[in-house]
C-alpha atoms as an extended CHARMM CRD file, in Angstrom:
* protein
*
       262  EXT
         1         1  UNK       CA              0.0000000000        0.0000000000        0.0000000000  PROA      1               0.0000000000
         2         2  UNK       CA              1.1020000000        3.3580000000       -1.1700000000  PROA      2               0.0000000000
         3         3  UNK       CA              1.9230000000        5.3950000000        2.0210000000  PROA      3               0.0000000000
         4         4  UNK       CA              1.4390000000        9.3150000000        2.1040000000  PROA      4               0.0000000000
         5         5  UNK       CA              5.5710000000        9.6280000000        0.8530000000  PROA      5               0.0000000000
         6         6  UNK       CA              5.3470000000        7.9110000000       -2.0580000000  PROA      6               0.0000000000
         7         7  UNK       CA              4.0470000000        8.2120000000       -5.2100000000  PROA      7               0.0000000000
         8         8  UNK       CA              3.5820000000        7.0150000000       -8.6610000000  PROA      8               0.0000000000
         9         9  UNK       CA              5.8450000000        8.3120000000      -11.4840000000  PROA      9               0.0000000000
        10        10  UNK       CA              5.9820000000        6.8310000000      -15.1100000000  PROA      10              0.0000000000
        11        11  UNK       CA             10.4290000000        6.0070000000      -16.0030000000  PROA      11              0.0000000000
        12        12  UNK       CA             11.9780000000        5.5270000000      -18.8790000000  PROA      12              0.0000000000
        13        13  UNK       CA             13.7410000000        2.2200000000      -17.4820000000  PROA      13              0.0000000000
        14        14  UNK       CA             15.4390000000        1.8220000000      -21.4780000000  PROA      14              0.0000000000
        15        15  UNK       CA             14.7180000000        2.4020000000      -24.8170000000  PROA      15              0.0000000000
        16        16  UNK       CA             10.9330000000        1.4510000000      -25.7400000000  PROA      16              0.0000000000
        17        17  UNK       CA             10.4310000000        0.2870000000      -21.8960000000  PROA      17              0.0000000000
        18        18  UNK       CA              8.3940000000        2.6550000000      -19.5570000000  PROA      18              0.0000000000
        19        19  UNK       CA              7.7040000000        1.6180000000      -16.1200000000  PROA      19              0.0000000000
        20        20  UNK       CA              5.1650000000        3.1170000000      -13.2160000000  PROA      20              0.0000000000
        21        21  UNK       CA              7.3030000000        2.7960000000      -10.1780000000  PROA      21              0.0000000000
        22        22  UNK       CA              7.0320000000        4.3080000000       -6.5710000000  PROA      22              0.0000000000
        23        23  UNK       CA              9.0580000000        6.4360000000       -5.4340000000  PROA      23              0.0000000000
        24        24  UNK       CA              9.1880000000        9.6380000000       -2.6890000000  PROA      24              0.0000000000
        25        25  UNK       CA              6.8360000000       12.4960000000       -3.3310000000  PROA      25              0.0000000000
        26        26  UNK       CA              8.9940000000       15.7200000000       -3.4420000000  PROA      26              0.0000000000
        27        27  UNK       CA              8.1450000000       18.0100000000       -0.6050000000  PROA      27              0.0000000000
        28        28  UNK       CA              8.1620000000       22.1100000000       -0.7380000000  PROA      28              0.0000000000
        29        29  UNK       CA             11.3160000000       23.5620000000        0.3480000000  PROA      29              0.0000000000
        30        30  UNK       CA             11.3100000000       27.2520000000       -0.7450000000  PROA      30              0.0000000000
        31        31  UNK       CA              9.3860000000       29.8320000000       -0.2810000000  PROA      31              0.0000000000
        32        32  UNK       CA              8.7590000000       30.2340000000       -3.2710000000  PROA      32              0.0000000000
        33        33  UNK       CA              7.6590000000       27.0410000000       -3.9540000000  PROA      33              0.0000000000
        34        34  UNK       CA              4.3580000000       24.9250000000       -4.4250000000  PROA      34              0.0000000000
        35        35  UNK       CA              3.2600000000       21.3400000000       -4.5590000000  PROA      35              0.0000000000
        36        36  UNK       CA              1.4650000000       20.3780000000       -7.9080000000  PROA      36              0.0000000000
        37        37  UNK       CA             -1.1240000000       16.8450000000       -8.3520000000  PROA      37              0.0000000000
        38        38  UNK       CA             -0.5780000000       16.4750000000      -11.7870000000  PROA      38              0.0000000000
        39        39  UNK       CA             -4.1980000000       15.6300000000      -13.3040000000  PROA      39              0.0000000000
        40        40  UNK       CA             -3.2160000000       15.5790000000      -17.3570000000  PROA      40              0.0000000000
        41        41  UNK       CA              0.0640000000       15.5150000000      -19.5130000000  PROA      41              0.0000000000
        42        42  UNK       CA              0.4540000000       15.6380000000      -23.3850000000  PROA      42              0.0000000000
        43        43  UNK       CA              2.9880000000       13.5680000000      -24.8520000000  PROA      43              0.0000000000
        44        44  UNK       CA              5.2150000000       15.7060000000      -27.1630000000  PROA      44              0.0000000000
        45        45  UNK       CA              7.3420000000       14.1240000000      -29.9860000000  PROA      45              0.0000000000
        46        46  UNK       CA             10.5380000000       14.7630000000      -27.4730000000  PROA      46              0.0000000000
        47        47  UNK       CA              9.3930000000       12.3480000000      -25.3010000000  PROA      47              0.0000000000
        48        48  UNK       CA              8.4490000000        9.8970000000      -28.3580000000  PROA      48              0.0000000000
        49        49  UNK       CA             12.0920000000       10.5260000000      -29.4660000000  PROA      49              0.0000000000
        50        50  UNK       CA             13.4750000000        9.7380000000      -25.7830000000  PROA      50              0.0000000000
        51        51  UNK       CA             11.1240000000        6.7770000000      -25.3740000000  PROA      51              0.0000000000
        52        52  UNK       CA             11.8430000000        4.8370000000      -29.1330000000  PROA      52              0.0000000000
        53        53  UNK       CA             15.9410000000        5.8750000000      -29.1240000000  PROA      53              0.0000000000
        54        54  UNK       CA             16.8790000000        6.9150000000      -25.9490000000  PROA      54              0.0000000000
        55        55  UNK       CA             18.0740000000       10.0220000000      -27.3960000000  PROA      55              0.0000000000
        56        56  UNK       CA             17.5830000000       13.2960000000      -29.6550000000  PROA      56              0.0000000000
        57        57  UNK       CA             20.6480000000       14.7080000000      -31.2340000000  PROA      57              0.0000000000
        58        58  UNK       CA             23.3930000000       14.7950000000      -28.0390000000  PROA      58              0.0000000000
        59        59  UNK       CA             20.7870000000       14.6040000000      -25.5500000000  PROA      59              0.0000000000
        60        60  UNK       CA             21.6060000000       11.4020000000      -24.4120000000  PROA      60              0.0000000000
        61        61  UNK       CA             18.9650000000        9.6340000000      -21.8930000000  PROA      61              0.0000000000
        62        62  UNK       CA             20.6030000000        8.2380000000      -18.6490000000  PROA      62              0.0000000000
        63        63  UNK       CA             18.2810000000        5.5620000000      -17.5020000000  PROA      63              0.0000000000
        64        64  UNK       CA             15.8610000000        5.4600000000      -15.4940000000  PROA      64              0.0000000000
        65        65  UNK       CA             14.5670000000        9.2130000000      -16.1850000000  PROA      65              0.0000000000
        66        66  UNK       CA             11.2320000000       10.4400000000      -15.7770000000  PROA      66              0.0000000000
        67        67  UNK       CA             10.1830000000       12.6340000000      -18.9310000000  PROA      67              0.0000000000
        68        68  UNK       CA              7.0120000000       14.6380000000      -19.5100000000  PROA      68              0.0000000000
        69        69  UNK       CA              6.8020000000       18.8640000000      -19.7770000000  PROA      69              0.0000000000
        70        70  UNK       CA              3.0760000000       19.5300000000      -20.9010000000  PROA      70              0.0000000000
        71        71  UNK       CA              0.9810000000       19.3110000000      -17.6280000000  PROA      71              0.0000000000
        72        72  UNK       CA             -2.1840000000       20.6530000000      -16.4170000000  PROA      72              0.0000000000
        73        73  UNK       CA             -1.9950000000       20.3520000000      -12.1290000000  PROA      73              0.0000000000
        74        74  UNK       CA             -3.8730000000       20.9680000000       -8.9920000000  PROA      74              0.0000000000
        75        75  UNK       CA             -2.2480000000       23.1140000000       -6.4890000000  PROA      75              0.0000000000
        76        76  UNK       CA             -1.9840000000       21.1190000000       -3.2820000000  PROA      76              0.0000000000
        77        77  UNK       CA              0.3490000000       23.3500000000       -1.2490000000  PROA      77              0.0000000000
        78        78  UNK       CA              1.8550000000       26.2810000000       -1.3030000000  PROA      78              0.0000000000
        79        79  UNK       CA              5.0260000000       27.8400000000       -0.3980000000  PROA      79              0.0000000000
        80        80  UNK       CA              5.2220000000       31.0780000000        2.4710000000  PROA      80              0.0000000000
        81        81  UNK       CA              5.6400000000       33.2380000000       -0.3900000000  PROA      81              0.0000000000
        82        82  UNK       CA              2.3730000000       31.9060000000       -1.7750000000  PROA      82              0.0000000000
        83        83  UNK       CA              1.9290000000       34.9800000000       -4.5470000000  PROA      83              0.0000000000
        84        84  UNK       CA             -2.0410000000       34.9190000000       -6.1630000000  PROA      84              0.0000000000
        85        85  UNK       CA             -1.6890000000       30.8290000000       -5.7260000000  PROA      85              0.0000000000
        86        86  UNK       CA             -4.2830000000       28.7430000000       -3.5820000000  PROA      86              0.0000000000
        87        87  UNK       CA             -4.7600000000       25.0960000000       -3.1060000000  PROA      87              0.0000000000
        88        88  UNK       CA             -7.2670000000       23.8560000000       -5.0830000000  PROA      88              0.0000000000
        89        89  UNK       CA             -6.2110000000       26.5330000000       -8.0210000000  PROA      89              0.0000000000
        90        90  UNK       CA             -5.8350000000       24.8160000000      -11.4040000000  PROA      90              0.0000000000
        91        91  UNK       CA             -2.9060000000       25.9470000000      -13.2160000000  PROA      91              0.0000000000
        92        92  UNK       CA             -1.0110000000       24.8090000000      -16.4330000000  PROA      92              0.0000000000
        93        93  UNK       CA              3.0030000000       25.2100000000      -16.2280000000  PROA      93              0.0000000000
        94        94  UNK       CA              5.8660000000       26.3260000000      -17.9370000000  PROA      94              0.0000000000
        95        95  UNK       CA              8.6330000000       23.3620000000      -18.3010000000  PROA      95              0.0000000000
        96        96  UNK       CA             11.9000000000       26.1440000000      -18.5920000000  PROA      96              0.0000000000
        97        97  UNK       CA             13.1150000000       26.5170000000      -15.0860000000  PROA      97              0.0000000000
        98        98  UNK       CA             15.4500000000       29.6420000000      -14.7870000000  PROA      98              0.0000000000
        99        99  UNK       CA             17.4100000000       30.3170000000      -11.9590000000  PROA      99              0.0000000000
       100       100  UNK       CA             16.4160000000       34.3200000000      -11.6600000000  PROA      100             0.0000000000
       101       101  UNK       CA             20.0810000000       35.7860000000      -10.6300000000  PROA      101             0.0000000000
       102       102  UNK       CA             22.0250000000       35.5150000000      -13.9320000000  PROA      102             0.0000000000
       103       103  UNK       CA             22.7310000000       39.0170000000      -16.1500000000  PROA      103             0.0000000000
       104       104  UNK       CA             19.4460000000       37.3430000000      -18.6390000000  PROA      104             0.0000000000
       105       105  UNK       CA             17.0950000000       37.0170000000      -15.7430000000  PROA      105             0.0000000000
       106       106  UNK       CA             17.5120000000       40.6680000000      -14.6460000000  PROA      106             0.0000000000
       107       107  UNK       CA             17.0240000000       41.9670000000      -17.6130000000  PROA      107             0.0000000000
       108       108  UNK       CA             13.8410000000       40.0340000000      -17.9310000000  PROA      108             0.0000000000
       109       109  UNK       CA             14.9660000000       37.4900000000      -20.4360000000  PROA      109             0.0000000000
       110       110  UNK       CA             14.4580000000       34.6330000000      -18.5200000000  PROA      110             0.0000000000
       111       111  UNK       CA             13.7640000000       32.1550000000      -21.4800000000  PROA      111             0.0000000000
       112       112  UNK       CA             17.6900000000       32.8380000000      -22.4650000000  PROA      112             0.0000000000
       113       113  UNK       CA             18.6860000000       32.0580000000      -18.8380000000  PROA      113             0.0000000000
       114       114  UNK       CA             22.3070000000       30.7930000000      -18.7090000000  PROA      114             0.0000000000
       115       115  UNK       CA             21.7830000000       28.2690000000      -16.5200000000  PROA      115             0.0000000000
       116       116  UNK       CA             18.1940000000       27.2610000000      -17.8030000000  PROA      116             0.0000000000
       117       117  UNK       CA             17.1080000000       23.5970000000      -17.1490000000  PROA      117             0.0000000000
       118       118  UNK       CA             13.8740000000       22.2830000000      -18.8670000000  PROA      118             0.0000000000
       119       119  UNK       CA             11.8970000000       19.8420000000      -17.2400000000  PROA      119             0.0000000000
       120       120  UNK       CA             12.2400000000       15.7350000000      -19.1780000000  PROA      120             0.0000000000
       121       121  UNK       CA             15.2450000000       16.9540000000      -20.5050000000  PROA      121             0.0000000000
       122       122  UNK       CA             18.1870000000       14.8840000000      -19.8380000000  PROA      122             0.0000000000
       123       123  UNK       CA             20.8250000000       16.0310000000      -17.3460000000  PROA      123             0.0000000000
       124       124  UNK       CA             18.6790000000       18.8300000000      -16.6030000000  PROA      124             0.0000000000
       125       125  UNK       CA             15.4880000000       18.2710000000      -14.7190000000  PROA      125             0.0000000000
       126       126  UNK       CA             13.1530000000       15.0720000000      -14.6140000000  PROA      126             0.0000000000
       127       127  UNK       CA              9.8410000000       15.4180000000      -16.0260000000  PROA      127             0.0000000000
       128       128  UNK       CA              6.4330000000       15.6150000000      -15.1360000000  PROA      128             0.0000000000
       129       129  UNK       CA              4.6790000000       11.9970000000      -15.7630000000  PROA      129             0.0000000000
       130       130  UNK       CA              4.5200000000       11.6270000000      -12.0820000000  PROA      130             0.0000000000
       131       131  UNK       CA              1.4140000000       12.1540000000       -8.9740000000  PROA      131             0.0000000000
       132       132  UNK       CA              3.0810000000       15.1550000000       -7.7120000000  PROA      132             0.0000000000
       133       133  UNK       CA              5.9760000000       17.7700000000       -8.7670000000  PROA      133             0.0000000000
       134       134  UNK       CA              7.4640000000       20.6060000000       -6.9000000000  PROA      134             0.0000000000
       135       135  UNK       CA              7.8750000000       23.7250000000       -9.0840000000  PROA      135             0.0000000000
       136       136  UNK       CA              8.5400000000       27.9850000000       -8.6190000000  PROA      136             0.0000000000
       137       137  UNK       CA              5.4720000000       29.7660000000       -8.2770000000  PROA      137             0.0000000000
       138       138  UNK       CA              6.2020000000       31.8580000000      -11.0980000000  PROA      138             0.0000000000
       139       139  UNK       CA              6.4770000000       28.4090000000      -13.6140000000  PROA      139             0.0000000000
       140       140  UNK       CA              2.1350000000       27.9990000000      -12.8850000000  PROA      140             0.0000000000
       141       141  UNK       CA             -0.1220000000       30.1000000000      -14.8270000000  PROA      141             0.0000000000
       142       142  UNK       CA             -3.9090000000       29.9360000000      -13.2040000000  PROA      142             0.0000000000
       143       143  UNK       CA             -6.8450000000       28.2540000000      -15.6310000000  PROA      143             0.0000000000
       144       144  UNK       CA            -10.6760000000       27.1080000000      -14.9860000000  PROA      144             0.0000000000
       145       145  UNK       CA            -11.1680000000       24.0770000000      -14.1800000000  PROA      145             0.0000000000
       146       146  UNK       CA            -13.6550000000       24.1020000000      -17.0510000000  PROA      146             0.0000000000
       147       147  UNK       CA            -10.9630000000       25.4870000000      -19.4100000000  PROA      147             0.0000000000
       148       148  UNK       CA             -8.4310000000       22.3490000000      -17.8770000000  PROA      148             0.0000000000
       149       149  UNK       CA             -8.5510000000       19.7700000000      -20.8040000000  PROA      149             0.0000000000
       150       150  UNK       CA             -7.6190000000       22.2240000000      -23.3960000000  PROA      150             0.0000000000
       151       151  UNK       CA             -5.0270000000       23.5080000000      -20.6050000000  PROA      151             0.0000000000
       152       152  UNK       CA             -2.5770000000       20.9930000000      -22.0040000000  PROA      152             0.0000000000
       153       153  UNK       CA             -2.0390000000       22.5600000000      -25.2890000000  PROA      153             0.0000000000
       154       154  UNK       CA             -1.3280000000       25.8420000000      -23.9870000000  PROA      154             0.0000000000
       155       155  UNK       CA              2.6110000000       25.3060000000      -24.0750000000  PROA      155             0.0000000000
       156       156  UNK       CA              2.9210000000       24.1870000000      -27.7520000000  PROA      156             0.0000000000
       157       157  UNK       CA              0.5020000000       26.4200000000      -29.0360000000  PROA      157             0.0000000000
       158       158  UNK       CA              2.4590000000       29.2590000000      -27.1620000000  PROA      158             0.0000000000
       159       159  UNK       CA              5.5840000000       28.1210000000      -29.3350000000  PROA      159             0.0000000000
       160       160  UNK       CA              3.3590000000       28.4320000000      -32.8870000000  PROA      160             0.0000000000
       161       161  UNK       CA              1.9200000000       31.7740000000      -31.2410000000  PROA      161             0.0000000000
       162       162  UNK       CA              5.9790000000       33.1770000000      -30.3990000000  PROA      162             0.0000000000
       163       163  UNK       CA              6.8830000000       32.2490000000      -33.4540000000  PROA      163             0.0000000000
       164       164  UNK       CA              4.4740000000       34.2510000000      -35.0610000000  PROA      164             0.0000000000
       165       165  UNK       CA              5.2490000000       37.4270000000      -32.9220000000  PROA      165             0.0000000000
       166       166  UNK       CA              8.9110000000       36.9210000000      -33.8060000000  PROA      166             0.0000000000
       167       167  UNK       CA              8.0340000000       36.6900000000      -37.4870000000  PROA      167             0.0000000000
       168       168  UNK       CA              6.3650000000       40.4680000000      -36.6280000000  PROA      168             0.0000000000
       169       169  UNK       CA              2.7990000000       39.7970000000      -39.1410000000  PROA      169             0.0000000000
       170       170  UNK       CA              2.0940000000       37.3960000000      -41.9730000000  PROA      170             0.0000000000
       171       171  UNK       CA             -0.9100000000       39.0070000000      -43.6080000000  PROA      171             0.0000000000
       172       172  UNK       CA             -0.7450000000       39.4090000000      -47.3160000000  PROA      172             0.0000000000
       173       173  UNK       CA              2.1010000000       37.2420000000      -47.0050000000  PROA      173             0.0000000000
       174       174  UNK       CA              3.4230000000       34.4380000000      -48.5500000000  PROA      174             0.0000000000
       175       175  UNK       CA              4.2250000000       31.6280000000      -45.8850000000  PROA      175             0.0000000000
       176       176  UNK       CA              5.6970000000       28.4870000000      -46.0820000000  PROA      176             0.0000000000
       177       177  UNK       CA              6.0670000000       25.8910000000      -43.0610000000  PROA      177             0.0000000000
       178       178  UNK       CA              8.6610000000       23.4780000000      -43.5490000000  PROA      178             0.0000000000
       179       179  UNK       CA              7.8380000000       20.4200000000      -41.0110000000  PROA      179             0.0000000000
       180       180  UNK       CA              4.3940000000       19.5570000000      -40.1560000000  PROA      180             0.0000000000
       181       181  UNK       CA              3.8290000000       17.5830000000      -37.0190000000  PROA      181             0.0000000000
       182       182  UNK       CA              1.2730000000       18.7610000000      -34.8530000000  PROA      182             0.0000000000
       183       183  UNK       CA              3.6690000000       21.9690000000      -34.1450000000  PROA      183             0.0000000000
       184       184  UNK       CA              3.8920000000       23.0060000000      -38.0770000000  PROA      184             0.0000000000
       185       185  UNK       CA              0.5700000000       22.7380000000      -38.3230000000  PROA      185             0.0000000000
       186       186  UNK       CA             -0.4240000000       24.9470000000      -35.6010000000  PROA      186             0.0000000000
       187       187  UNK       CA              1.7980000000       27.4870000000      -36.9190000000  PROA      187             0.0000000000
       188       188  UNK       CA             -0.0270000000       26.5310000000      -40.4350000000  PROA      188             0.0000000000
       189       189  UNK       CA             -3.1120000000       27.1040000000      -39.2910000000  PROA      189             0.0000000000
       190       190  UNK       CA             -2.3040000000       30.4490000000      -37.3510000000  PROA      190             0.0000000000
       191       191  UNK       CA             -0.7940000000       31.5600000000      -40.4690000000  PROA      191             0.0000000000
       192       192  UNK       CA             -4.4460000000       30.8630000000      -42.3940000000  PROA      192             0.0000000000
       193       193  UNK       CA             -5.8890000000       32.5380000000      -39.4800000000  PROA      193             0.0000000000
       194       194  UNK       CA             -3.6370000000       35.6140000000      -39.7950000000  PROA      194             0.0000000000
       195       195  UNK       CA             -4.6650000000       35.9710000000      -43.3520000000  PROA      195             0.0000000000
       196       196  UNK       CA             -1.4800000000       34.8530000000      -45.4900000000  PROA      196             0.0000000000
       197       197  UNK       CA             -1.8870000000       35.2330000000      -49.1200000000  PROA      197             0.0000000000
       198       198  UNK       CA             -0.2820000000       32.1100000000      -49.8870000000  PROA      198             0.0000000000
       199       199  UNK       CA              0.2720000000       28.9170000000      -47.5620000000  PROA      199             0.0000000000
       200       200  UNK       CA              2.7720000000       26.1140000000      -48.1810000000  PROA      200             0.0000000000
       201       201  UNK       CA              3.6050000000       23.3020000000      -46.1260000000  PROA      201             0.0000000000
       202       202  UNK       CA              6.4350000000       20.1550000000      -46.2070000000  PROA      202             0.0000000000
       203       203  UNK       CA              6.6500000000       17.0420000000      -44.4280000000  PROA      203             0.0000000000
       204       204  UNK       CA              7.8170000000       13.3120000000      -45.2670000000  PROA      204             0.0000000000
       205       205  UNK       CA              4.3820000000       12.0990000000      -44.0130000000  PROA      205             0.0000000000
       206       206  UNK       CA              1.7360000000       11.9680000000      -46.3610000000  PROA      206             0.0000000000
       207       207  UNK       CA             -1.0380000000       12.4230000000      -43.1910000000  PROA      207             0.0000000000
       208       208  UNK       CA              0.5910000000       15.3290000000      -41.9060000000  PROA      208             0.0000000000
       209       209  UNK       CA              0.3360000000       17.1610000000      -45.1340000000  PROA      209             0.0000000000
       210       210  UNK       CA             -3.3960000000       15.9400000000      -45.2230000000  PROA      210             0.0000000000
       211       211  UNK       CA             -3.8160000000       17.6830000000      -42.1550000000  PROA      211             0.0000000000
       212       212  UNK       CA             -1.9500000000       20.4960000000      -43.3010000000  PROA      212             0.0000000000
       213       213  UNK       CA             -4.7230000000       20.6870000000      -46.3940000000  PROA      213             0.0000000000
       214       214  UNK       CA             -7.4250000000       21.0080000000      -43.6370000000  PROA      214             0.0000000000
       215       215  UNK       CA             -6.1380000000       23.8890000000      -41.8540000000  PROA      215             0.0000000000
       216       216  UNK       CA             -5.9850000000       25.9590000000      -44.7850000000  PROA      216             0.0000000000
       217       217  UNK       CA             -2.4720000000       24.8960000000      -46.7270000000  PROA      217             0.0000000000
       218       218  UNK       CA             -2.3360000000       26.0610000000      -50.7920000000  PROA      218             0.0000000000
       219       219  UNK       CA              0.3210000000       23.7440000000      -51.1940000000  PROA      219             0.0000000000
       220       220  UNK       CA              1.5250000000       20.6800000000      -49.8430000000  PROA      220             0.0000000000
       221       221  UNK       CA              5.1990000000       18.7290000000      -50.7970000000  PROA      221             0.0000000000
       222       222  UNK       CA              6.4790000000       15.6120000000      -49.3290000000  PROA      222             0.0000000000
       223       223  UNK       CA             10.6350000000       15.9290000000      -49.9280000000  PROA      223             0.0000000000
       224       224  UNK       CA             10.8370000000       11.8210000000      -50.3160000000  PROA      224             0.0000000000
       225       225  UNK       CA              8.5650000000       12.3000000000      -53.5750000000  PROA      225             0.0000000000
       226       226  UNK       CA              9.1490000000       16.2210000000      -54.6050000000  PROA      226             0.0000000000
       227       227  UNK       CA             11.5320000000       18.6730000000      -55.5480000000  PROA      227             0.0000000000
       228       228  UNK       CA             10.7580000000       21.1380000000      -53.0710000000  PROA      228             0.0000000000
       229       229  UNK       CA             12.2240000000       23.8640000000      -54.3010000000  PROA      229             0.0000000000
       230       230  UNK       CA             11.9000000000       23.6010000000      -57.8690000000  PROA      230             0.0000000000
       231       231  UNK       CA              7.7620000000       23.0860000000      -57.1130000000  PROA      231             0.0000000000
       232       232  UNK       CA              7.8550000000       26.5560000000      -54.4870000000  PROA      232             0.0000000000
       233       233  UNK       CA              9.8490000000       28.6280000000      -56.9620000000  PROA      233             0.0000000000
       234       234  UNK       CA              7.4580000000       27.6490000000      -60.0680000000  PROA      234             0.0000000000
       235       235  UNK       CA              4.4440000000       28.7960000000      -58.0600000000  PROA      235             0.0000000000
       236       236  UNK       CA              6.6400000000       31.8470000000      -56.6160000000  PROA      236             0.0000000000
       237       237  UNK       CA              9.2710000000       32.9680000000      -58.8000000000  PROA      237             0.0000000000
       238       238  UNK       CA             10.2610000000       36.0770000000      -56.6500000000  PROA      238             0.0000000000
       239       239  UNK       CA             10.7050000000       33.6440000000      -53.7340000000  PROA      239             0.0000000000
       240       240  UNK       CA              8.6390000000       33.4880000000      -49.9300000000  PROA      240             0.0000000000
       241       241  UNK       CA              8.4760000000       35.7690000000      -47.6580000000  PROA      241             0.0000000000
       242       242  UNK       CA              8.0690000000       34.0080000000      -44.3080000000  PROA      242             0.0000000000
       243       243  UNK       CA              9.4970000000       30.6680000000      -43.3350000000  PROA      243             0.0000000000
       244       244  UNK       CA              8.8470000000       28.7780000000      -40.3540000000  PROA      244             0.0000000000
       245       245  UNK       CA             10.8330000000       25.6240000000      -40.0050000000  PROA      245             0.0000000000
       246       246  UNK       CA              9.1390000000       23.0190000000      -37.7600000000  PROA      246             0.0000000000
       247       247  UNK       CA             11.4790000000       20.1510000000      -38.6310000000  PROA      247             0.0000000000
       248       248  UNK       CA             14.8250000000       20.3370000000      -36.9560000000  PROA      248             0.0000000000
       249       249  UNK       CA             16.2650000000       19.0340000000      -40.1550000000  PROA      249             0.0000000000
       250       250  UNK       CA             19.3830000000       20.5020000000      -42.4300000000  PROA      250             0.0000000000
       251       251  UNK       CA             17.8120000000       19.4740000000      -45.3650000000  PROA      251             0.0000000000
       252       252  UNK       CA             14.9610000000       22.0140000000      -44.7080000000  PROA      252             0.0000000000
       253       253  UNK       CA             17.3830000000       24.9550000000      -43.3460000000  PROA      253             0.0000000000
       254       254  UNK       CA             19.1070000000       24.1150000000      -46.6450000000  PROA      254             0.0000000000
       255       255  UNK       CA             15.4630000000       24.4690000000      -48.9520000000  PROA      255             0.0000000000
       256       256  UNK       CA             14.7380000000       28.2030000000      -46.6250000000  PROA      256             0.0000000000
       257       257  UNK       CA             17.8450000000       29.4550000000      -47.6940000000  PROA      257             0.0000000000
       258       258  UNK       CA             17.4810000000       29.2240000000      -50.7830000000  PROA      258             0.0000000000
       259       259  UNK       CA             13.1860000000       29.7880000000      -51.1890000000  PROA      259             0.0000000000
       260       260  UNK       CA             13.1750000000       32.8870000000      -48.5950000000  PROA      260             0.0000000000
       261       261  UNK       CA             13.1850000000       36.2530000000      -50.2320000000  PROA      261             0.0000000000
       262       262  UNK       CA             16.8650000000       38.5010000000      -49.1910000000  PROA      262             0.0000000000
């Protein structure tokens, strides 16, 4: 029997293995502090990476690690310096954990932190696919309850939204998205929703780009099949003006260089 110290949390015990083990609940030792039930997680294609490889790039899993960074929670306690938090306040949280002394932290750039850890990354913080997690104040953002199943896909969609303000207005544009998983097509469809004159998206899945005709794409190309740039400059000969690339793949920095307008 599960005793008021322990907990469930879900491990990566080895590539393709994932385990529900016990093991201690974390307990609040900052002020600043609070004590989160985790009610939902999303599954991002990190943690599919982590889970099928054991790996993305030089992030190198060291078994057992608990991943997970989408979460919608419960606040169960809070720290002394409790802030507009209560227990029983549903909240949805932000996975970057900054430490809030370094030169990027004062000047309010936390997100560029130097010594930034991101929660189910490895060697930086274990995840969230677990009962309970301990986590700064400032990392929870309050929700409804009623508004707590579409909490989870706050955090991705903020990515497709940044992106966006970083690309500083697509209407009358013409947008391509290069890469689309479920975060391409967000950006995709926010693009559509922004009013971009012309929409193109890429992706070696032929159901992706069938998703990517639903939220509003003019043009799809799968690289296995197409030559992507020959097809975008035929339909644009003075190039693209926007690019988003979704894929974390050379071959697609390689095609934006070459379709995106000087």
């Amino acid at each position: 029997m599960r005793t008021m110290n322990e907990m469930r949390a879900g491990v990566l015990s080895g590539v393709g293995r994932l385990e529900i083990i016990e093991v201690t609940r974390p307990q609040i030792s900052s002020p600043q502090e609070v004590l989160l039930r985790i009610e939902t997680i999303g599954i991002c294609g990190s943690d599919l990476h982590y889970f099928r490889t054991g790996r993305i790039g030089d992030q190198v899993v060291d078994f057992p690690f608990i991943i997970g960074h989408e979460a919608v929670a419960v606040v169960k306690e809070v720290g002394s310096n409790k802030g507009d938090l209560r227990p029983g306040d549903w909240v949805v949280i932000d996975p970057a954990l900054s430490c809030g002394r370094c030169d990027q932290c004062r000047a309010g750039r936390s997100h560029t932190c130097r010594q930034l850890r991101f929660l189910g990354c490895p060697g930086q913080r274990a995840g969230c696919l677990q009962d309970y997690l301990v986590l700064p104040r400032n990392n929870c953002f309050k929700i409804n309850e009623e508004e707590s199943t579409l909490g989870i896909l706050v955090e991705p969609i903020a990515i497709a939204i940044y992106a966006h303000h970083l690309a500083e207005g697509v209407r009358n544009k013409k947008v391509i998205v290069l890469g689309g998983g479920p975060l391409g097509l967000v950006v995709a469809y926010i693009s559509r929703q922004k009013g971009c004159q012309w929409l193109g998206v890429t992706d070696k899945v032929d159901a992706r780009l069938e998703g990517a005709r639903k939220v509003g794409a003019d043009w799809i190309g799968n690289p296995l099949d197409q030559n992507i740039i020959k097809e975008v400059e035929s339909i644009n000969p003075e190039q693209v003006d926007i690019i988003f690339e979704c894929c974390g793949q050379q071959e697609a920095l390689d095609q934006a260089e070459i379709l995106l307008k000087p």
